[in-house]
Coordinates of C-alpha atoms in Angstrom, one line a residue:
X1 CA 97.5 32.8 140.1
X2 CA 95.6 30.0 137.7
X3 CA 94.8 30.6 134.2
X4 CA 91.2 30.4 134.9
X5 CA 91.5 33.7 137.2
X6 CA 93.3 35.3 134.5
X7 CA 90.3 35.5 132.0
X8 CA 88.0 38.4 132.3
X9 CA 84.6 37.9 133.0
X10 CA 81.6 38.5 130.9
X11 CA 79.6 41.8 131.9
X12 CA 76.2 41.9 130.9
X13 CA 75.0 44.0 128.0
X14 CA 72.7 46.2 129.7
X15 CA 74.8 46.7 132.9
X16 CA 77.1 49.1 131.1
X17 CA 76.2 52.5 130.7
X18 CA 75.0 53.9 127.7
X19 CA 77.0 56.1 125.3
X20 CA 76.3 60.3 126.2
X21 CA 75.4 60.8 122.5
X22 CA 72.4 58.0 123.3
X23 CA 71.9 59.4 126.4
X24 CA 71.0 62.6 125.1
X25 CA 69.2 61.5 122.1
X26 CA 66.8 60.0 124.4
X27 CA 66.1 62.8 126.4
X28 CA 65.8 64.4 123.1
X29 CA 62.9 62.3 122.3
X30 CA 61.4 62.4 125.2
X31 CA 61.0 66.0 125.6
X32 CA 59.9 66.3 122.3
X33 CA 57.0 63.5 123.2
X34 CA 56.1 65.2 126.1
X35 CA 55.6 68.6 124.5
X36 CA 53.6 67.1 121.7
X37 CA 52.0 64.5 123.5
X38 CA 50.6 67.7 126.0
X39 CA 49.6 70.1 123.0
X40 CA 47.5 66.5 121.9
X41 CA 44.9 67.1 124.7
X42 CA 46.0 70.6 125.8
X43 CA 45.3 73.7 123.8
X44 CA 48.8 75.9 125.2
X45 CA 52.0 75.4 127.3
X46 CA 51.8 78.8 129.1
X47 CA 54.9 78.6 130.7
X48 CA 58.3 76.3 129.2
X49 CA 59.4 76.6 133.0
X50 CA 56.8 75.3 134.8
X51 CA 56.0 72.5 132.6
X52 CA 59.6 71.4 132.4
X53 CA 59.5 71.5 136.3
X54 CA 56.0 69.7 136.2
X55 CA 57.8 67.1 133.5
X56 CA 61.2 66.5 135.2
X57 CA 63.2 67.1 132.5
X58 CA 65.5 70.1 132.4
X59 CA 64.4 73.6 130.9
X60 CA 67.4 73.7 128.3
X61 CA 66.4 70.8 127.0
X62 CA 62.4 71.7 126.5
X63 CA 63.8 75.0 124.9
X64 CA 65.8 73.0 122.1
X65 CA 62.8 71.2 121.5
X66 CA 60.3 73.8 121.3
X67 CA 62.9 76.1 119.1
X68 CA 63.0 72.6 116.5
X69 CA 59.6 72.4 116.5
X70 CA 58.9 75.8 116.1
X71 CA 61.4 76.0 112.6
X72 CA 59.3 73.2 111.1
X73 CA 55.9 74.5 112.4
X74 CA 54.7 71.8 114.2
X75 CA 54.4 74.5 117.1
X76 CA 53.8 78.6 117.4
X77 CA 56.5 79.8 120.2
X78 CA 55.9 83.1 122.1
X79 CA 58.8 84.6 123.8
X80 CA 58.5 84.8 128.1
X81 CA 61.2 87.6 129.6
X82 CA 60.5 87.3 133.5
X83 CA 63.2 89.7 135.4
X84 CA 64.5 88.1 138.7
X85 CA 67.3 88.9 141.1
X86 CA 69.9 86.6 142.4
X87 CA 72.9 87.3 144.5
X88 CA 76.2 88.0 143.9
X89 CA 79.4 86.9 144.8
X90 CA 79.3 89.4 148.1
X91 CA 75.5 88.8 148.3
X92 CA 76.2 85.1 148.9
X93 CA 78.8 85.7 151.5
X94 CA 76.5 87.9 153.7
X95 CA 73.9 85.5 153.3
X96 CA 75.8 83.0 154.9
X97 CA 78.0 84.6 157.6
X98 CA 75.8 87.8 157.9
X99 CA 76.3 91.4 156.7
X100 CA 79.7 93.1 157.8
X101 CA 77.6 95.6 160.5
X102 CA 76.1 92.6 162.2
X103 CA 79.2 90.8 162.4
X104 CA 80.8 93.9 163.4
X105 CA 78.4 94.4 166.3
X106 CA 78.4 90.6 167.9
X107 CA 82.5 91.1 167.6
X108 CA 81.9 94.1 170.0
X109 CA 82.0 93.0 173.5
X110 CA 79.6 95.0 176.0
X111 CA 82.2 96.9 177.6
X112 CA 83.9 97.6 174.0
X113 CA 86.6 96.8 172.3
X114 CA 90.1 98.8 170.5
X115 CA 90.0 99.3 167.0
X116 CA 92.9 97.0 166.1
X117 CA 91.4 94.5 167.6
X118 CA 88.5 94.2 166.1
X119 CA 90.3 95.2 162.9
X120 CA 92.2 92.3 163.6
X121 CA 89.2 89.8 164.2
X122 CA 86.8 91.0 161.4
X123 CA 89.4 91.4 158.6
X124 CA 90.2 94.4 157.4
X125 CA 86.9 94.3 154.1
X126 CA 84.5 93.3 156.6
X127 CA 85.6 95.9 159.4
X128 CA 85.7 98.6 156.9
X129 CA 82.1 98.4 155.4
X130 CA 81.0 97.0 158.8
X131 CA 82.0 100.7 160.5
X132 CA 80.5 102.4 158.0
X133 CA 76.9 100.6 158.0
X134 CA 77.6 100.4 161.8
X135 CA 77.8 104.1 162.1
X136 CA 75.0 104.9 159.9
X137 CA 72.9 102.5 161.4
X138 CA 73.4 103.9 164.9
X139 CA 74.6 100.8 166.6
X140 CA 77.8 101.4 167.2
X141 CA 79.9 104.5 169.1
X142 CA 83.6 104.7 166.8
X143 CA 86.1 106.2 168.8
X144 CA 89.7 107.3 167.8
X145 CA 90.9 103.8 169.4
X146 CA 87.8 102.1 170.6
X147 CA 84.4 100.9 169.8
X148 CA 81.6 100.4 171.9
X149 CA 78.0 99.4 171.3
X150 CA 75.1 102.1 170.9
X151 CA 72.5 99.5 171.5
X152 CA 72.1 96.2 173.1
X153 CA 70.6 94.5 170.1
X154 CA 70.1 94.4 166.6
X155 CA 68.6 92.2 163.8
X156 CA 70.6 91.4 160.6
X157 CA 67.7 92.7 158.3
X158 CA 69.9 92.1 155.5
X159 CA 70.7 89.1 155.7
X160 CA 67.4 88.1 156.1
X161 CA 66.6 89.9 153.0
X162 CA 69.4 88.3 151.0
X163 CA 67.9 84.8 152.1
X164 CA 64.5 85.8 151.0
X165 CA 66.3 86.9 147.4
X166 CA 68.0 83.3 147.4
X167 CA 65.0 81.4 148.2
X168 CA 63.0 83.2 145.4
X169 CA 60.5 85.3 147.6
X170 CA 59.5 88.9 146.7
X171 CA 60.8 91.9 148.8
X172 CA 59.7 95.5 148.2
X173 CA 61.1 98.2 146.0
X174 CA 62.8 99.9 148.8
X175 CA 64.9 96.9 150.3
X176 CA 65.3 95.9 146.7
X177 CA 67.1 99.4 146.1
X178 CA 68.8 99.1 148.9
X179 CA 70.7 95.4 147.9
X180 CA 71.4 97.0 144.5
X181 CA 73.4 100.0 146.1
X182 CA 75.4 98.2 148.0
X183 CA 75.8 95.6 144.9
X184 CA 74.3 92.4 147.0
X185 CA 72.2 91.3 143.7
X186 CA 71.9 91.5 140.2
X187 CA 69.1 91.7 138.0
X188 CA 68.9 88.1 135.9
X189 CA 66.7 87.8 133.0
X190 CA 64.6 84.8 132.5
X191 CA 63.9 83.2 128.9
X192 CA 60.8 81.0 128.0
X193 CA 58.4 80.2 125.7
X194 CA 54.3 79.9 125.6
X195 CA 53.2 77.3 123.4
X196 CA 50.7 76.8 121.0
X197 CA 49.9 73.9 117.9
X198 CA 51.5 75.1 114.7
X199 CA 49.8 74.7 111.1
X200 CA 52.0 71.3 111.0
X201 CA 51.4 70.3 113.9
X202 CA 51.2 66.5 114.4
X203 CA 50.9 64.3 118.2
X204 CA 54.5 62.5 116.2
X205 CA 57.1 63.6 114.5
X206 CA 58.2 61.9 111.5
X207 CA 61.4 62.6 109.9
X208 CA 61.0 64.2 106.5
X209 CA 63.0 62.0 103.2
X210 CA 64.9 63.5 101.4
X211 CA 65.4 61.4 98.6
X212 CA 62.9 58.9 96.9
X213 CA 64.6 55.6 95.9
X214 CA 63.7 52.4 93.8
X215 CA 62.8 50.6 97.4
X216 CA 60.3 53.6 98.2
X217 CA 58.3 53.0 94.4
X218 CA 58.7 49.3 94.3
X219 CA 56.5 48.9 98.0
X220 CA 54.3 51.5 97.6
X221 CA 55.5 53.5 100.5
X222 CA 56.3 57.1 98.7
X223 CA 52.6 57.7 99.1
X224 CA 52.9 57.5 102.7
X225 CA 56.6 59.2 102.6
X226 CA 56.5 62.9 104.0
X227 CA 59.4 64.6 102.1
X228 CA 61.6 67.4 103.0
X229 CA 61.3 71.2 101.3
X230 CA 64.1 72.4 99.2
X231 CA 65.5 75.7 100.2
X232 CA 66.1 77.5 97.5
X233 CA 67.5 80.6 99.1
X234 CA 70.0 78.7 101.1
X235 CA 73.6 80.1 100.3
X236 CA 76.4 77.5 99.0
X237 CA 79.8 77.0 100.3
X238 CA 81.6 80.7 100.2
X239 CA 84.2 80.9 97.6
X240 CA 87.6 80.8 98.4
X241 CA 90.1 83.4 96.9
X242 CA 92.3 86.3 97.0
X243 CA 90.2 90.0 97.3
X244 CA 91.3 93.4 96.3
X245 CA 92.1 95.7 98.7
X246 CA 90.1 99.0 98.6
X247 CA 93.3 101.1 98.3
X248 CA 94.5 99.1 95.6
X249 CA 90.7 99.6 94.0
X250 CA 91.0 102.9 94.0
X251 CA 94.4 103.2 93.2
X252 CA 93.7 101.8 90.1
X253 CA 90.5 104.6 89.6
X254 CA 92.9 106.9 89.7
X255 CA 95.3 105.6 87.9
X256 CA 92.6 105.0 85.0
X257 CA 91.7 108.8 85.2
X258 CA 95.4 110.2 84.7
X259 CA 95.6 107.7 81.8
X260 CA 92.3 108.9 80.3
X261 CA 93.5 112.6 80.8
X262 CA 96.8 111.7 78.9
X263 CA 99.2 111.5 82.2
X264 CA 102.4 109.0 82.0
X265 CA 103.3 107.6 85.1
X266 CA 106.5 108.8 86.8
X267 CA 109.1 105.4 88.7
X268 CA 108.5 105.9 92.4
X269 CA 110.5 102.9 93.0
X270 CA 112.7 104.7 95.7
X271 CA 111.4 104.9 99.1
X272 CA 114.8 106.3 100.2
X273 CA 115.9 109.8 98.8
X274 CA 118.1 112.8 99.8
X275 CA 117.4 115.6 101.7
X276 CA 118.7 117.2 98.4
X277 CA 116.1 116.3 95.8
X278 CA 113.7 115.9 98.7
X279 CA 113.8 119.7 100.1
X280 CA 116.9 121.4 98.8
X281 CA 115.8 120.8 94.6
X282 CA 112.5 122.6 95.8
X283 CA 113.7 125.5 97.0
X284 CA 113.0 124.7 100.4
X285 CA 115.0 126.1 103.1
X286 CA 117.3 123.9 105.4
X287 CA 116.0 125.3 108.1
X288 CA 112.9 124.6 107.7
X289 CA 110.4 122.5 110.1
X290 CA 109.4 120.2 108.1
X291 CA 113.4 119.4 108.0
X292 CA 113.8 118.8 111.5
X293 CA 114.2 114.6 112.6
X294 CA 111.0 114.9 114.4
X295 CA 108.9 115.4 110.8
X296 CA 111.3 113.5 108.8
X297 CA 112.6 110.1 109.3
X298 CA 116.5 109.7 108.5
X299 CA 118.7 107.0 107.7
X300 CA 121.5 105.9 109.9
X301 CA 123.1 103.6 107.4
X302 CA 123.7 104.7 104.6
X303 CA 123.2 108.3 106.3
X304 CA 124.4 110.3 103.2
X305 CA 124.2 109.9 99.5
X306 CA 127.6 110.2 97.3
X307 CA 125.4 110.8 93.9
X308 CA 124.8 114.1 93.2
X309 CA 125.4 116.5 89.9
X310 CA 127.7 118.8 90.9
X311 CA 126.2 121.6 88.5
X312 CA 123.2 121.5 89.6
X313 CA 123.7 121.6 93.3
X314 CA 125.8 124.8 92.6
X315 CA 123.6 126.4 91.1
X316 CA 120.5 125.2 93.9
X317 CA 123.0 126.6 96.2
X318 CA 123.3 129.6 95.0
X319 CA 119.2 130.2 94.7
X320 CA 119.1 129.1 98.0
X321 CA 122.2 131.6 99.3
X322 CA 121.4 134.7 96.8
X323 CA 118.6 134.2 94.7
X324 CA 118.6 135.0 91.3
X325 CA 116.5 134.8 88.0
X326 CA 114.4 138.0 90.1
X327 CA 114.5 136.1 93.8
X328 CA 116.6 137.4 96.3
X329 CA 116.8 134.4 97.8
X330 CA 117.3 133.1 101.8
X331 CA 119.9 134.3 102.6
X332 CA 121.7 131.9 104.1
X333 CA 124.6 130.0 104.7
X334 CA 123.5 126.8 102.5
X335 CA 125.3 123.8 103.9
X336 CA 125.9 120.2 101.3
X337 CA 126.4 118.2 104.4
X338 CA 122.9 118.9 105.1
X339 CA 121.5 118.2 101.7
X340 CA 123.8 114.9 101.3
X341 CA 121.2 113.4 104.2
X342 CA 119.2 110.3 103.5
X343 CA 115.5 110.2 104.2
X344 CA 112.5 108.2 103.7
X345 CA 111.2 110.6 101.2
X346 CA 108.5 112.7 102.5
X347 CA 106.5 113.1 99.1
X348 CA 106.7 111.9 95.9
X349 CA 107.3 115.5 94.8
X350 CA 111.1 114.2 95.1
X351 CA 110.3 111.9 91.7
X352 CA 109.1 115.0 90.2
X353 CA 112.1 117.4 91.0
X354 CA 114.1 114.5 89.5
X355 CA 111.8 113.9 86.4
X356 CA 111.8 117.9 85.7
X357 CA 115.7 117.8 85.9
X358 CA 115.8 115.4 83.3
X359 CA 113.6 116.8 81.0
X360 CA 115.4 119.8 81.1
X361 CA 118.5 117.7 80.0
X362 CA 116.9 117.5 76.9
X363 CA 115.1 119.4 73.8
X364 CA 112.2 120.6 75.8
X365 CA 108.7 119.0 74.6
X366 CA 105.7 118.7 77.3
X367 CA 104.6 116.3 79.7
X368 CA 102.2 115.3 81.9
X369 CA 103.7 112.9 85.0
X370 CA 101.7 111.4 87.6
X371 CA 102.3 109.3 90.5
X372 CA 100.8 107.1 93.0
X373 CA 103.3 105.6 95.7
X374 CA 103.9 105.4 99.6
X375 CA 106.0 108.6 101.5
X376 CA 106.8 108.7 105.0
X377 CA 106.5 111.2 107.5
X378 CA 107.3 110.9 111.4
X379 CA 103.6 111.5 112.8
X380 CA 101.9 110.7 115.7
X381 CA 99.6 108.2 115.0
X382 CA 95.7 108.6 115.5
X383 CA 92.7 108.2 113.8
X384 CA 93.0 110.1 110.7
X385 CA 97.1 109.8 110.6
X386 CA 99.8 107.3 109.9
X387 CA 103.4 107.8 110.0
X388 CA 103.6 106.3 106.2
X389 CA 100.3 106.6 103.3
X390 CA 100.0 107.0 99.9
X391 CA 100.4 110.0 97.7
X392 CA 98.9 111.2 95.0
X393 CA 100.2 113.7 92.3
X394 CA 100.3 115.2 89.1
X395 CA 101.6 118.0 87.3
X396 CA 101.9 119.3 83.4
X397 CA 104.8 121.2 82.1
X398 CA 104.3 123.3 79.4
X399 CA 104.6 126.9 77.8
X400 CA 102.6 129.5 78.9
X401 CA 100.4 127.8 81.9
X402 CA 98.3 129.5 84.2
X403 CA 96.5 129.9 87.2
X404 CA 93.4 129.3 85.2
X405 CA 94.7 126.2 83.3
X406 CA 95.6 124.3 86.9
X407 CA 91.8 125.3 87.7
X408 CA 90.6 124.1 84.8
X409 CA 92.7 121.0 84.8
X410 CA 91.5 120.0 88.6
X411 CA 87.8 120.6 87.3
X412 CA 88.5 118.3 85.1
X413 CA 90.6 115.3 87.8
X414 CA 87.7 115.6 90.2
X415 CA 84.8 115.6 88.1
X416 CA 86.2 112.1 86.9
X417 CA 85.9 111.1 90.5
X418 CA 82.4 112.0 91.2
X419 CA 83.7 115.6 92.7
X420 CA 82.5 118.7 90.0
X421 CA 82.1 121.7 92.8
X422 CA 85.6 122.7 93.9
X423 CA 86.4 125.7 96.2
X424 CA 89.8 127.1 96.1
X425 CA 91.8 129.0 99.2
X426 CA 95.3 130.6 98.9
X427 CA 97.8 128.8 100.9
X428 CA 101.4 128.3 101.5
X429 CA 104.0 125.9 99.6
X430 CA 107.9 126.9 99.8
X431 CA 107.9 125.5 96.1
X432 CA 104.6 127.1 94.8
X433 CA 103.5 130.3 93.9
X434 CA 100.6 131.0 94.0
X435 CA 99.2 127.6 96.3
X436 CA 95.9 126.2 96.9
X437 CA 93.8 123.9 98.9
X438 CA 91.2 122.0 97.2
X439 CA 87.8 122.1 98.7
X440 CA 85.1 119.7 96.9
X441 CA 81.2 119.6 98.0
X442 CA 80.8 116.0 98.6
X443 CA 76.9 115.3 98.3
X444 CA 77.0 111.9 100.3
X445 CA 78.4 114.1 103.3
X446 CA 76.2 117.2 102.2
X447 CA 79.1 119.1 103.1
X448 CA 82.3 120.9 101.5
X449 CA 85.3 118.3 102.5
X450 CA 89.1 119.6 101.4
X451 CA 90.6 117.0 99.4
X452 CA 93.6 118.0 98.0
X453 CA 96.7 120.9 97.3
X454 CA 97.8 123.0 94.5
X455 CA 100.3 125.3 92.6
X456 CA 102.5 126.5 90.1
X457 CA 106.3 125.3 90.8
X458 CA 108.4 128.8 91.8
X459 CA 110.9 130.0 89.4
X460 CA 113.5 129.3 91.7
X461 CA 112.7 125.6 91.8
X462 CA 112.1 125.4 87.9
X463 CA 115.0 127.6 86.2
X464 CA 118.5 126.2 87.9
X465 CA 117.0 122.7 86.3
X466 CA 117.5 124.1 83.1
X467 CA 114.4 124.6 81.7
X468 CA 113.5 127.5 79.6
X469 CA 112.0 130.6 81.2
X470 CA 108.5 130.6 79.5
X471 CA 108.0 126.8 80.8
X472 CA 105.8 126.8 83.7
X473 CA 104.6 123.6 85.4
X474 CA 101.1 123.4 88.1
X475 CA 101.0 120.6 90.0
X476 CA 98.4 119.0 92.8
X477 CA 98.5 116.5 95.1
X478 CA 96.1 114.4 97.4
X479 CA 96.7 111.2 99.8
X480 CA 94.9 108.0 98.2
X481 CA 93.7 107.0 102.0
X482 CA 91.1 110.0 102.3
X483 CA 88.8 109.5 99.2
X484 CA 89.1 105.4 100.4
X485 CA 88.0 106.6 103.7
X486 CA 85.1 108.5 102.1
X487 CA 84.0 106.0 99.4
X488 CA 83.6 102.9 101.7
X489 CA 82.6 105.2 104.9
X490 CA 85.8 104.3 107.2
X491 CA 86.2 106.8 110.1
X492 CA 89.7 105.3 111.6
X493 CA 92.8 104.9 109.0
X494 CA 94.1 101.9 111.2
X495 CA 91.5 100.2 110.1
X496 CA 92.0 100.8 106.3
X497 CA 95.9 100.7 106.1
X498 CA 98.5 98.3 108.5
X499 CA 98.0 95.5 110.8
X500 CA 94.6 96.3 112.3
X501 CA 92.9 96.0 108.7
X502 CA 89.9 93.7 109.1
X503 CA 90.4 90.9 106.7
X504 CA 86.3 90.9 106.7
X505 CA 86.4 94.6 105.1
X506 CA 88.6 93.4 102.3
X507 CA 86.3 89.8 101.3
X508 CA 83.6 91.9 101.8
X509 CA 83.7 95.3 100.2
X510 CA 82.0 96.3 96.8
X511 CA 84.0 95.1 93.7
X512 CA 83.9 98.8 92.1
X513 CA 83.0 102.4 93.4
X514 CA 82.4 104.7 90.7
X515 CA 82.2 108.4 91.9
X516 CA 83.4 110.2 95.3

């Protein structure tokens, strides 16, 4: 091969084809022209269809152009919804080879035909909706093993309806109920506009500056310069950061109203605890339900603690076997291998037990404890449960307490929270006596919601610690995820708490919520 055939030739400029973003930018243009251009000597476009049809430019593109126009005024846009059917995937398929019960009855020879057969020929959708239509229809006879024509001819109405539907040509009501029963068509919904001139409207549109410059001054040519509006309720770039979660917001409500009230807050650093300060320090019975592996998750390594004061599990054993102090007991064969078990603790009532014990260790002087931390319990999992949430609690240990004082006190907790009608019930706690649920009025709701439970820690819980017998101690408790759920008006806990939370609900949520 010479040289010369090795050099590539020279292609003229405007044989190449021009670049799509040019492409479009002219069609641009020259839809907006034509829309203008029209409204010039024309007082309405009454149809953005039929005068992109009448233009030959496509309808998408006259849309664009009428919606841009209409944002700066240069036009006034009405909305057109026309409802029109078209045919569906089936539709299209009967259309062209004919409905099932006509192909059915030209695959039926005059002197008939076994059902396999024509099973066989049709394909088993088509022979299946063809013998049904068939039979309904009265054209053909469907015997156990053969089929034999009724009549000696038939028209494929349908079909010729479908075609109709395709070619855009209006049937009646009936045969259009007819196709939609049998799912032929589908309704589509048209979109266009009816056009009219705008207050700005202008046969050209010039593009607005947006800055004036020396060269615009120097020739004169700001006078003539048509200059863009400032928005001033345009938003800027979000802000990027971290966001509090709305547990942790009201986490911290809480945690300001126990402070206020003159609470300290108890460690809950320990997610793992025995079955012994979990149950067994409560005077809760081993056998009881909430006990069993299907309430309670246990630990298989390490599955049993080795850290336990020997004194005091005696003498829990012995509450537990015999009573004493005036309780007669259980009555049972208390076991240690049971209460050696390690759990995830169940409630942070376990911190307590443990913070009791040690103020009993010591010249007794009262307290107020509190504590806010995660527990585990092995739940099913639905709307308004998890198998692990947050815990609430707070009890006061002193001389002399009452019924009345732990009323008093909770009048006081919830009040701080927005809450001040309560309603109290008598309920059951193996380590309380006397218990009681917490019912508020919550005047959002306009309804009375329970929101937390109560007592006064039994004797037999209290006195094997140590503690002197004229020290009583009342107590409550409430999860942290209900009065969330309430305050930001979340129906579903999954979407509040675990790996379904919305990351939109945390950037987005109020900063503060003061008052249930």
């Amino acid at each position: 091969m010479k040289d010369k055939d090795k050099e590539p030739r020279a292609v003229a400029a405007d044989s190449l084809p021009p670049p799509s973003s040019a492409v479009a930018s002219s069609v641009k243009r020259m839809a907006e022209e034509a829309v203008l251009g029209f409204l010039e000597k024309n007082d309405e476009i009454k149809d953005s269809g039929d005068f992109a049809a009448e233009k030959g430019i496509s309808h998408e593109e006259i849309v664009n152009v009428i919606k841009s126009l209409n944002g700066f005024r240069f036009v006034d846009a009405q909305d057109i919804k026309k409802e029109r059917w078209q045919l569906t995937a089936e539709g299209k398929t009967y259309a062209a080879n004919g409905s099932p019960e006509f192909q059915l009855f030209m695959a039926v020879p005059a002197d008939g035909i076994s059902r396999a057969a024509l099973q066989k020929k049709l394909g088993d959708s088509v022979f299946k909706i063809g013998c049904q239509q068939a039979i309904k229809n009265k054209w053909a006879e469907m015997g156990k093993s053969q089929v034999s024509r009724k009549v000696a001819h038939v028209d494929d109405n349908v079909k010729d309806m479908l075609v109709k539907i395709n070619n855009g040509e209006a049937l009646n009501q009936e045969d259009i109920d007819a196709l939609k029963r049998r799912k032929l068509i589908s309704p589509q919904v048209w979109k266009g506009y009816s056009v009219k001139k705008g207050p700005n409207y202008a046969p050209k549109r010039r593009k607005p500056a947006t800055d004036l410059i020396r060269e615009n001054l120097q020739s004169g040519e700001w006078k003539e310069l048509q200059f863009k509006e400032y928005n001033f309720l345009a938003k800027g770039f979000p802000i990027e950061g971290g966001s509090l979660h709305p547990l942790l917001k009201v986490r911290r409500q809480m945690q300001m109203i126990f402070l206020q009230m003159g609470f300290e807050e108890m460690p809950t650093n320990n997610y793992v605890e025995s079955s012994f300060w979990n149950f067994d320090a409560l005077f809760q019975p081993q056998q009881h339900p909430a006990r069993d592996s299907h309430d309670t998750f246990f630990l298989k390594e390490p599955s049993t603690t080795k850290m336990l004061p020997e004194d005091y599990v005696e003498r829990v054993k012995q509450i537990h076997e015999s009573g004493g102090h005036g309780s007669r007991g259980y009555g049972y064969d208390w076991k240690r291998e049971e209460a050696n078990k390690n759990l995830l603790r169940t409630h942070t009532t376990a911190v307590s037990s443990r913070m009791l014990y040690a103020l009993a260790k010591k010249p007794f002087e009262a307290k107020r404890y509190y504590s806010i931390d995660r527990v585990f319990r092995n739940e099913a999992v639905d709307r308004t449960h998890l198998a692990e949430f947050h815990q609430i609690e707070g009890l006061i240990c002193d001389r002399g307490l009452s019924l009345g004082d732990l009323q008093g006190v909770l009048h006081d907790f919830f009040s701080r929270l927005g809450m001040s009608k309560l309603r109290f019930k008598p309920a059951y706690n193996p380590y309380t006596e006397p218990s009681m649920e917490i019912f508020g009025y919550h005047e959002g709701l306009k309804k009375w919601v329970e929101v937390g439970n109560s007592g006064m820690f039994r004797p037999e819980m209290l006195l094997p610690m140590g503690l002197p017998e004229d020290v009583t101690v009342i107590a409550w408790g409430l999860s942290l995820e209900r009065p969330t759920m309430i305050l930001y008006g979340i129906d579903n806990i999954r979407d509040l708490f675990g790996h379904k939370v919305d990351l939109g609900l945390i950037k987005s949520n109020p900063i503060c919520r003061i008052g249930i």
